[in-house]
PDB file of C-alpha atoms and ligand atoms in Angstrom:
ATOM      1  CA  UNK A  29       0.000   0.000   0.000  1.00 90.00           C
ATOM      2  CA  UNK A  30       1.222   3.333  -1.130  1.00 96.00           C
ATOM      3  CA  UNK A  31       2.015   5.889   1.889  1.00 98.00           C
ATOM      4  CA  UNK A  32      -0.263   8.092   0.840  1.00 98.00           C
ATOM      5  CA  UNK A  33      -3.267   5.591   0.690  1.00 98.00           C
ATOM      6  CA  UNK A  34      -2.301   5.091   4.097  1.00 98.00           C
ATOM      7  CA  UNK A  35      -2.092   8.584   5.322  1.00 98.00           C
ATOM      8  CA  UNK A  36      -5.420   9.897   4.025  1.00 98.00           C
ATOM      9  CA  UNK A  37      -7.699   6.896   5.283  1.00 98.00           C
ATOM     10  CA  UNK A  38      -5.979   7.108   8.848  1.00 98.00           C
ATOM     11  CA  UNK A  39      -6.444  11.062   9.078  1.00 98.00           C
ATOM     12  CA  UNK A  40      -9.819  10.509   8.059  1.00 98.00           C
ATOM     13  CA  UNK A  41      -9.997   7.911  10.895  1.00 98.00           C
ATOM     14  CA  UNK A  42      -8.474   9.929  13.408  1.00 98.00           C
ATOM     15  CA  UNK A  43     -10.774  12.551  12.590  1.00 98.00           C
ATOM     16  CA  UNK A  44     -13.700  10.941  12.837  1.00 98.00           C
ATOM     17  CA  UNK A  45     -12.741  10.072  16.508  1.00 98.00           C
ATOM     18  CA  UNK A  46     -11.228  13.631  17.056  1.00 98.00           C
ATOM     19  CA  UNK A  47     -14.715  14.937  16.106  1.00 98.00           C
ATOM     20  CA  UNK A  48     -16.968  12.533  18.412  1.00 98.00           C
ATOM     21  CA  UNK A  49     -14.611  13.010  21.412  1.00 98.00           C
ATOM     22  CA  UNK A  50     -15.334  16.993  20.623  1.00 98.00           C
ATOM     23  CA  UNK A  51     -18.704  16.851  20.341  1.00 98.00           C
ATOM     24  CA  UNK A  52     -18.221  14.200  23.974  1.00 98.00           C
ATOM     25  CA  UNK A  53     -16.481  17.183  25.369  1.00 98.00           C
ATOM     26  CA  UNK A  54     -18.875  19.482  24.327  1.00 98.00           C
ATOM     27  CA  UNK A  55     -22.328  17.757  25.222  1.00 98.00           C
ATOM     28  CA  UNK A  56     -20.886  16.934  28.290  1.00 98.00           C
ATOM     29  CA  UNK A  57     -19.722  20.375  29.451  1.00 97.00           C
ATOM     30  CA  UNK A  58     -15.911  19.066  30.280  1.00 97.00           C
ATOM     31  CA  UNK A  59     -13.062  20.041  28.281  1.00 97.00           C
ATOM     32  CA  UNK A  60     -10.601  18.822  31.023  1.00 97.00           C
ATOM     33  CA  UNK A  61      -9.078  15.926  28.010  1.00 97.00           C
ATOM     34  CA  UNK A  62      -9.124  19.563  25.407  1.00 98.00           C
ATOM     35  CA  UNK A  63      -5.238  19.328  24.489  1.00 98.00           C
ATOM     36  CA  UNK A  64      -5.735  15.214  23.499  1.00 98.00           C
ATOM     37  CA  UNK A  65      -8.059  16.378  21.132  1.00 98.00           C
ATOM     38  CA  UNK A  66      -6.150  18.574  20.001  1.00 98.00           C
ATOM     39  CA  UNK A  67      -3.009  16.605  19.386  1.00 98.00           C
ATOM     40  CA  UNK A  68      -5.394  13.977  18.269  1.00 98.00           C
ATOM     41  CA  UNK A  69      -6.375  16.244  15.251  1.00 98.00           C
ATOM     42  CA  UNK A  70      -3.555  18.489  14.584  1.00 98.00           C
ATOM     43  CA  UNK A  71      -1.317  15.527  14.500  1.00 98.00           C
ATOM     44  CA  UNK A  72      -3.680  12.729  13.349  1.00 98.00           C
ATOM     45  CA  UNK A  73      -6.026  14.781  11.244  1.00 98.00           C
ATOM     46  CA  UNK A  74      -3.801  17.732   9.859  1.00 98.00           C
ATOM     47  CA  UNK A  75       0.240  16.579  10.140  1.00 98.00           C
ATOM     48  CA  UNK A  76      -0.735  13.185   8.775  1.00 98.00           C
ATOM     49  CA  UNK A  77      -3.175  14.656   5.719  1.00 98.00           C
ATOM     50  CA  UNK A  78      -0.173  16.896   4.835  1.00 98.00           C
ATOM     51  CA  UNK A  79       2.229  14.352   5.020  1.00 98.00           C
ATOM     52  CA  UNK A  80      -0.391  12.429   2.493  1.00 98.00           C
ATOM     53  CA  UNK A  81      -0.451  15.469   0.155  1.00 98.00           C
ATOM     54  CA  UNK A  82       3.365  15.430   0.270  1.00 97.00           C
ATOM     55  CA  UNK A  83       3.765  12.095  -0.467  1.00 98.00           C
ATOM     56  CA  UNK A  84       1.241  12.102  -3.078  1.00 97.00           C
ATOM     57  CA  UNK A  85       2.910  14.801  -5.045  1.00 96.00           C
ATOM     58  CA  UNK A  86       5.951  13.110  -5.487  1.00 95.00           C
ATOM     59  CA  UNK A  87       5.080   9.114  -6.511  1.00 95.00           C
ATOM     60  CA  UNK A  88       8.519   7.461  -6.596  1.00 94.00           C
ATOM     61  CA  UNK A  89       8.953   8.160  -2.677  1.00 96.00           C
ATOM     62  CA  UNK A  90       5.408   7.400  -2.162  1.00 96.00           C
ATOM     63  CA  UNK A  91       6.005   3.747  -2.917  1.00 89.00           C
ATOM     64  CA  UNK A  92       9.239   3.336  -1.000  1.00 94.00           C
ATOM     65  CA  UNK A  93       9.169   1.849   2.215  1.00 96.00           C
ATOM     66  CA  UNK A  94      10.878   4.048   3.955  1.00 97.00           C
ATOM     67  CA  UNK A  95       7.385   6.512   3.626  1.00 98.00           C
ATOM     68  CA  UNK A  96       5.294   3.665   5.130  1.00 98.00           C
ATOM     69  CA  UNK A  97       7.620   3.848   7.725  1.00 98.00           C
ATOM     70  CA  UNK A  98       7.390   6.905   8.267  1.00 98.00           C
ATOM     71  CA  UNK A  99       3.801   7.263   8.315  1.00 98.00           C
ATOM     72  CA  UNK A 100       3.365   4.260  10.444  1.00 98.00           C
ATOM     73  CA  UNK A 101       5.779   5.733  13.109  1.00 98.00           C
ATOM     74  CA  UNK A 102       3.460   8.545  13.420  1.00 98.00           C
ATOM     75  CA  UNK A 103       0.607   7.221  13.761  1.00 98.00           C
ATOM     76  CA  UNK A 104       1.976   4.970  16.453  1.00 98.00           C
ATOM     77  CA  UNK A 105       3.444   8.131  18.170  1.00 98.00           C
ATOM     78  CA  UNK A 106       0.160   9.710  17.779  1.00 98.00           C
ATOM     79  CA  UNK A 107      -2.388   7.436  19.363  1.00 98.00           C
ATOM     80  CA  UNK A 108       0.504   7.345  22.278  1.00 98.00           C
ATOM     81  CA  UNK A 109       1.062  11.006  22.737  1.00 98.00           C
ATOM     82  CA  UNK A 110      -3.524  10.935  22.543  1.00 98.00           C
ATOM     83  CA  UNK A 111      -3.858   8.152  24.813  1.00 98.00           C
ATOM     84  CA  UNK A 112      -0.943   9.473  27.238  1.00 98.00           C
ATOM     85  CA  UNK A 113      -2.423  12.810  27.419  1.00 98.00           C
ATOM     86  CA  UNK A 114      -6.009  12.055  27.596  1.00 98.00           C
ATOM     87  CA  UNK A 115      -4.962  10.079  31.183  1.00 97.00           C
ATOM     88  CA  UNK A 116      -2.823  13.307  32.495  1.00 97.00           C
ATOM     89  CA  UNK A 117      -5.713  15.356  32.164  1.00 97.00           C
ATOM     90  CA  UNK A 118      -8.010  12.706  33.621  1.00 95.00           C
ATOM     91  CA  UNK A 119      -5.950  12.597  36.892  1.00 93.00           C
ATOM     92  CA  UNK A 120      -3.923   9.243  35.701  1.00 94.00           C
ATOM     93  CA  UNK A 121      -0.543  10.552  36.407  1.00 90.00           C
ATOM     94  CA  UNK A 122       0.617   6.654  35.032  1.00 92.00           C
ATOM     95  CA  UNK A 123      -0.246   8.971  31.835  1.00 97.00           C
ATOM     96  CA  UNK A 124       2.920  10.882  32.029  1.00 97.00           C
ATOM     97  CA  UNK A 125       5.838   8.445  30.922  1.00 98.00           C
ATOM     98  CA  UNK A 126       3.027   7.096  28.167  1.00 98.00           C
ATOM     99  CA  UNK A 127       2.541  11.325  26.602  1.00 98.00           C
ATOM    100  CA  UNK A 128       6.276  11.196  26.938  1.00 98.00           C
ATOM    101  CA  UNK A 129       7.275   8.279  25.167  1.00 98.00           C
ATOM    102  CA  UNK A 130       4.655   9.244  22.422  1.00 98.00           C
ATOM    103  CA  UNK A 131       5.877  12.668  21.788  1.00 98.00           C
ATOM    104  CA  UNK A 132       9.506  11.224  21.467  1.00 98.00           C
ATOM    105  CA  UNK A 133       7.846   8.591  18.911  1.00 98.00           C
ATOM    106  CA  UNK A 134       6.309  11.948  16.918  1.00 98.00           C
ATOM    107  CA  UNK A 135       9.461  13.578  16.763  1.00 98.00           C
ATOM    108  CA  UNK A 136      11.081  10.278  15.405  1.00 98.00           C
ATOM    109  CA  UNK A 137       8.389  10.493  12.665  1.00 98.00           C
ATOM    110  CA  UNK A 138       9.223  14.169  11.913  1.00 98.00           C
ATOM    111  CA  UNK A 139      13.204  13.680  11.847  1.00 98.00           C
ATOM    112  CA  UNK A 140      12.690  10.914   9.533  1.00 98.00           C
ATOM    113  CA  UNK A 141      10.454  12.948   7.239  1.00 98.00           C
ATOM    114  CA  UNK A 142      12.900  16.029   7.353  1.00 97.00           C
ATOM    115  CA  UNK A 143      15.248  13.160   6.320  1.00 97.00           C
ATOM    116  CA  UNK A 144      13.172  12.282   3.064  1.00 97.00           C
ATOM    117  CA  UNK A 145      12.671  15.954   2.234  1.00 96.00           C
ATOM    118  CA  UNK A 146      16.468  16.728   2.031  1.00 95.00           C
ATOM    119  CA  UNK A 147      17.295  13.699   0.298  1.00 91.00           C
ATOM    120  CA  UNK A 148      14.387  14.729  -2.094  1.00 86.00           C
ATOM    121  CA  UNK A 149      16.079  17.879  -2.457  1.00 80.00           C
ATOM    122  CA  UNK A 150      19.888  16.571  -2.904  1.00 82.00           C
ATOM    123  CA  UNK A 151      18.426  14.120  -5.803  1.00 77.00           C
ATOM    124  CA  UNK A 152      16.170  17.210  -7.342  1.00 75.00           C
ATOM    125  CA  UNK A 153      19.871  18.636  -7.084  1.00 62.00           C
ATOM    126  CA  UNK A 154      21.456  16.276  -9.187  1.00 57.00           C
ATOM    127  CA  UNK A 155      19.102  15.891 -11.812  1.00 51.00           C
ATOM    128  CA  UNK A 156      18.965  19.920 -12.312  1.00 49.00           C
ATOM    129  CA  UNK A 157      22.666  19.782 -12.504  1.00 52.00           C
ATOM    130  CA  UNK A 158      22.672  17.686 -15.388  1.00 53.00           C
ATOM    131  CA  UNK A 159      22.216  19.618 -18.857  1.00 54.00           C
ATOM    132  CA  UNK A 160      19.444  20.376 -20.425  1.00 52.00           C
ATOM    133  CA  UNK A 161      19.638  17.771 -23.378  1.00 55.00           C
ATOM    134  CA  UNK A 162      20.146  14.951 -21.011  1.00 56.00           C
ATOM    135  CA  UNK A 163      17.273  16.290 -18.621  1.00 50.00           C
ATOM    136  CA  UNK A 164      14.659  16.313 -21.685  1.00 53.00           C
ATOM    137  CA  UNK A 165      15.500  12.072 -22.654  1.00 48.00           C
TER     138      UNK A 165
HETATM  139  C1  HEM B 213     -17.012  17.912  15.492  1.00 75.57           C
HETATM  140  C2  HEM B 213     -15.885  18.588  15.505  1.00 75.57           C
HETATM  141  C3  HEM B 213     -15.269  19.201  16.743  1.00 75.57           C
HETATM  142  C4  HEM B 213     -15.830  19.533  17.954  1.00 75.57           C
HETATM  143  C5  HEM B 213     -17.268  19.369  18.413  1.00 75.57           C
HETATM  144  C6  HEM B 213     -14.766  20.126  18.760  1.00 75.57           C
HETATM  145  C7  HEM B 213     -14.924  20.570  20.069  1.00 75.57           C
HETATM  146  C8  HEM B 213     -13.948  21.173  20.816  1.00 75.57           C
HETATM  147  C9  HEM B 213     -14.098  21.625  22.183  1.00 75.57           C
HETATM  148  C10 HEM B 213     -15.393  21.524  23.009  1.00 75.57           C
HETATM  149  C11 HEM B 213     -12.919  22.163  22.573  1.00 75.57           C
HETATM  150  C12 HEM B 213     -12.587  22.758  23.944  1.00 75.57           C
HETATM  151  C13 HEM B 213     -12.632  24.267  23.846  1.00 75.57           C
HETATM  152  C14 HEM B 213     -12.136  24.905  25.128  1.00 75.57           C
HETATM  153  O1  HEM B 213     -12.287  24.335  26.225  1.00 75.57           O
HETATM  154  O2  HEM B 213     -11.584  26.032  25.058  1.00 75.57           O
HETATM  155  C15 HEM B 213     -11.999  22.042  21.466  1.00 75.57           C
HETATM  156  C16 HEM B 213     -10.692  22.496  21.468  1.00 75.57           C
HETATM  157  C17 HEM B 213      -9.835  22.390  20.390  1.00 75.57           C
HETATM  158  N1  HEM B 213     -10.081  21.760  19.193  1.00 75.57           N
HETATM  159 FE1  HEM B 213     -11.828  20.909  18.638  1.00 75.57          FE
HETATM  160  N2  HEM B 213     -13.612  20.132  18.035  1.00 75.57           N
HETATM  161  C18 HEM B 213     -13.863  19.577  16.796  1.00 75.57           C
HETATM  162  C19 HEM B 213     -12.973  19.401  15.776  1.00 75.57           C
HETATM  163  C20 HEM B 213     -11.660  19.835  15.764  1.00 75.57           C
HETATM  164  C21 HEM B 213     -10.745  19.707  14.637  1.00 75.57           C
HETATM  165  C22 HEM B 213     -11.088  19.043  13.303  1.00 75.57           C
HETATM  166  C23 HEM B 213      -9.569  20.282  15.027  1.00 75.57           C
HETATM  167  C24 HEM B 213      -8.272  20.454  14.291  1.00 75.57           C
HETATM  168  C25 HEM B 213      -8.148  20.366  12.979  1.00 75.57           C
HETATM  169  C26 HEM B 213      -9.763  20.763  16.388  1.00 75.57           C
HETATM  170  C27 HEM B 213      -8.806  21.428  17.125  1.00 75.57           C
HETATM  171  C28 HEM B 213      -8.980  21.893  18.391  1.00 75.57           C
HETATM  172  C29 HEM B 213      -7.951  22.636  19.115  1.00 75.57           C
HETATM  173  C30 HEM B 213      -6.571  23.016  18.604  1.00 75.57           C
HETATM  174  C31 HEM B 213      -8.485  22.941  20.370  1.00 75.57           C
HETATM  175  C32 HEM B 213      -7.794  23.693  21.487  1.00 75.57           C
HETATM  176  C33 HEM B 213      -8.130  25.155  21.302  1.00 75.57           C
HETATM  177  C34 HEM B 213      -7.492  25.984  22.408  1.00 75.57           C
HETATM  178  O3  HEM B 213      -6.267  25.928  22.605  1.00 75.57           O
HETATM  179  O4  HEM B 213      -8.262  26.702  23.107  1.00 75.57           O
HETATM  180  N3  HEM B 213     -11.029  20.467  16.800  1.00 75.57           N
HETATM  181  N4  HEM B 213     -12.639  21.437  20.408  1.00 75.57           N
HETATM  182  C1  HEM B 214       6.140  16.057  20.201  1.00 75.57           C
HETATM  183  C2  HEM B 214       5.055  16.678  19.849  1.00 75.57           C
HETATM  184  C3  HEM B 214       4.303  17.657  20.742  1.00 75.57           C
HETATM  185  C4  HEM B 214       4.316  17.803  22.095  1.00 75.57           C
HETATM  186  C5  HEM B 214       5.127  17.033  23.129  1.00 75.57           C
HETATM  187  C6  HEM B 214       3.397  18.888  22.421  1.00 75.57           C
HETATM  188  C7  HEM B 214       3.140  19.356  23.725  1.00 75.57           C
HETATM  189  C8  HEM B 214       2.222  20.326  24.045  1.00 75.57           C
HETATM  190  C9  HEM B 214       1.932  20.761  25.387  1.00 75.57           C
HETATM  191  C10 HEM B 214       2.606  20.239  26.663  1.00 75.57           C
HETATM  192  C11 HEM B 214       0.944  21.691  25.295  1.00 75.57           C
HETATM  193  C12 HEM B 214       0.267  22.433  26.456  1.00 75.57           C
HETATM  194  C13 HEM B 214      -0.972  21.606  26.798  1.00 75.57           C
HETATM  195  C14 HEM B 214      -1.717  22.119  28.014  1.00 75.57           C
HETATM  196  O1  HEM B 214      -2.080  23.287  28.029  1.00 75.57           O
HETATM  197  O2  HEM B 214      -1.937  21.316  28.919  1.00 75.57           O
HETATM  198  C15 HEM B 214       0.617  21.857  23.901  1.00 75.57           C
HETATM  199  C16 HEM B 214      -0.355  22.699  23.408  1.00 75.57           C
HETATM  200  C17 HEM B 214      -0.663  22.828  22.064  1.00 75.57           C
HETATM  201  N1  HEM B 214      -0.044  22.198  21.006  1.00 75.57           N
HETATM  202 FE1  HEM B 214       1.353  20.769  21.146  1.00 75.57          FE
HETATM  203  N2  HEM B 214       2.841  19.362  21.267  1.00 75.57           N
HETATM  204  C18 HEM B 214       3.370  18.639  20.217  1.00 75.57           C
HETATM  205  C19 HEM B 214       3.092  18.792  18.882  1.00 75.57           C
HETATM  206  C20 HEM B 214       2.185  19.682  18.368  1.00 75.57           C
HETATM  207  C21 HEM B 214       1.903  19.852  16.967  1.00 75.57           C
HETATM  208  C22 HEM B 214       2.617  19.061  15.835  1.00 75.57           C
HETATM  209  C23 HEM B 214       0.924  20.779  16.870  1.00 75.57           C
HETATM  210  C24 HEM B 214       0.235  21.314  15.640  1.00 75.57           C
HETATM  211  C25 HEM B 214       0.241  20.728  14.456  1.00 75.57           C
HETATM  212  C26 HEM B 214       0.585  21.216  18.228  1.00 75.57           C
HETATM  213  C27 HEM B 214      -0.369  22.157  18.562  1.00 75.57           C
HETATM  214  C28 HEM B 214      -0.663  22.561  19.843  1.00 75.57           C
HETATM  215  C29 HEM B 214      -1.742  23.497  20.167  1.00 75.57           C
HETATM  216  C30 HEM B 214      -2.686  24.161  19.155  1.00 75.57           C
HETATM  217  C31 HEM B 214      -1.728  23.663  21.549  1.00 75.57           C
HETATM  218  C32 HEM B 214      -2.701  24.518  22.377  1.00 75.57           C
HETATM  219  C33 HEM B 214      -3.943  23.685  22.674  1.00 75.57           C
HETATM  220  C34 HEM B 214      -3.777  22.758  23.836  1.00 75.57           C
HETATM  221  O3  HEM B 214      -3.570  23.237  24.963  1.00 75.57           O
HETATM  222  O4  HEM B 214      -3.837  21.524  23.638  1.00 75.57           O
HETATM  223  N3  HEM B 214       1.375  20.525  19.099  1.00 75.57           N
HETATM  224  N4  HEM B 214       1.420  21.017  23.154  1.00 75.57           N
END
């Protein structure tokens, strides 16, 4: 499956469940869990849609593994960093170590993708380099 494939229908996912635990929050007149919402849907909603956009927009990195890898580390690091901060803000301080472990997992996501932007760069690089004739066979 392509990364992109991947990244849209879990966004949409995550969104879904982003949505009904807002509209929990709401009906229910406590917004004590607010920033796991959040996080749920600016990471697992908007970071992972964009990171489906990218993805899509450039096909030959979209069906490496090394994408899928990347997308699957961050949605790992995402329902972690959700479920660990949901229980801090619940009063379960065993939530802690689990928000912390998840954000580290999230930033592991987002140093590998700033890893497959530059090398996307370096080989856009190389192929400008070359001349013109051998660009347009
Ligand atoms: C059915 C859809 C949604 C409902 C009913 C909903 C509901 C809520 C509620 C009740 C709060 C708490 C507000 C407060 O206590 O100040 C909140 C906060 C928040 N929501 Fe949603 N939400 C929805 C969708 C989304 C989506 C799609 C996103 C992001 C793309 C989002 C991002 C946020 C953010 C960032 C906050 C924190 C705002 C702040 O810092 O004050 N929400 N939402
Ligand atoms: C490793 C990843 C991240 C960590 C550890 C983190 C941590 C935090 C913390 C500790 C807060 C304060 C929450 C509170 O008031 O109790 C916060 C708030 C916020 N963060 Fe993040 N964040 C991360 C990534 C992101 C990303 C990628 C976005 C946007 C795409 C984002 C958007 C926000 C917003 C809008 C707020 C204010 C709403 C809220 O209080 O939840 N964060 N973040």
């Amino acid at each position: 499956m392509k990364a992109s494939s991947i990244s849209f229908s879990v966004a949409v996912l995550l969104a879904l469940v982003g949505m009904v635990w807002g509209i929990t929050m709401a009906i229910s007149q406590d917004h004590s869990t607010m920033p796991a919402h959040a996080h749920l849907n600016l990471l697992g909603w908007v970071s992972l849609f964009l990171f489906g956009v990218f993805y899509h927009l450039h096909p030959t990195i979209d069906g490496g593994r090394t994408a899928v890898i990347q997308v699957a580390i961050w949605i790992v690091g995402t329902v972690v960093l959700t479920i660990g901060v949901g229980l801090v803000h619940s009063g379960t301080p065993a939530g802690d170590p689990i928000a912390g472990i998840g954000s580290l997992i999230v930033v592991a996501g987002m140093v590998l993708f700033g890893w497959i932007v530059v090398r996307r760069d370096q080989n856009a690089g190389v192929v400008d380099r070359k001349p013109m004739a051998a660009r347009a066979k």
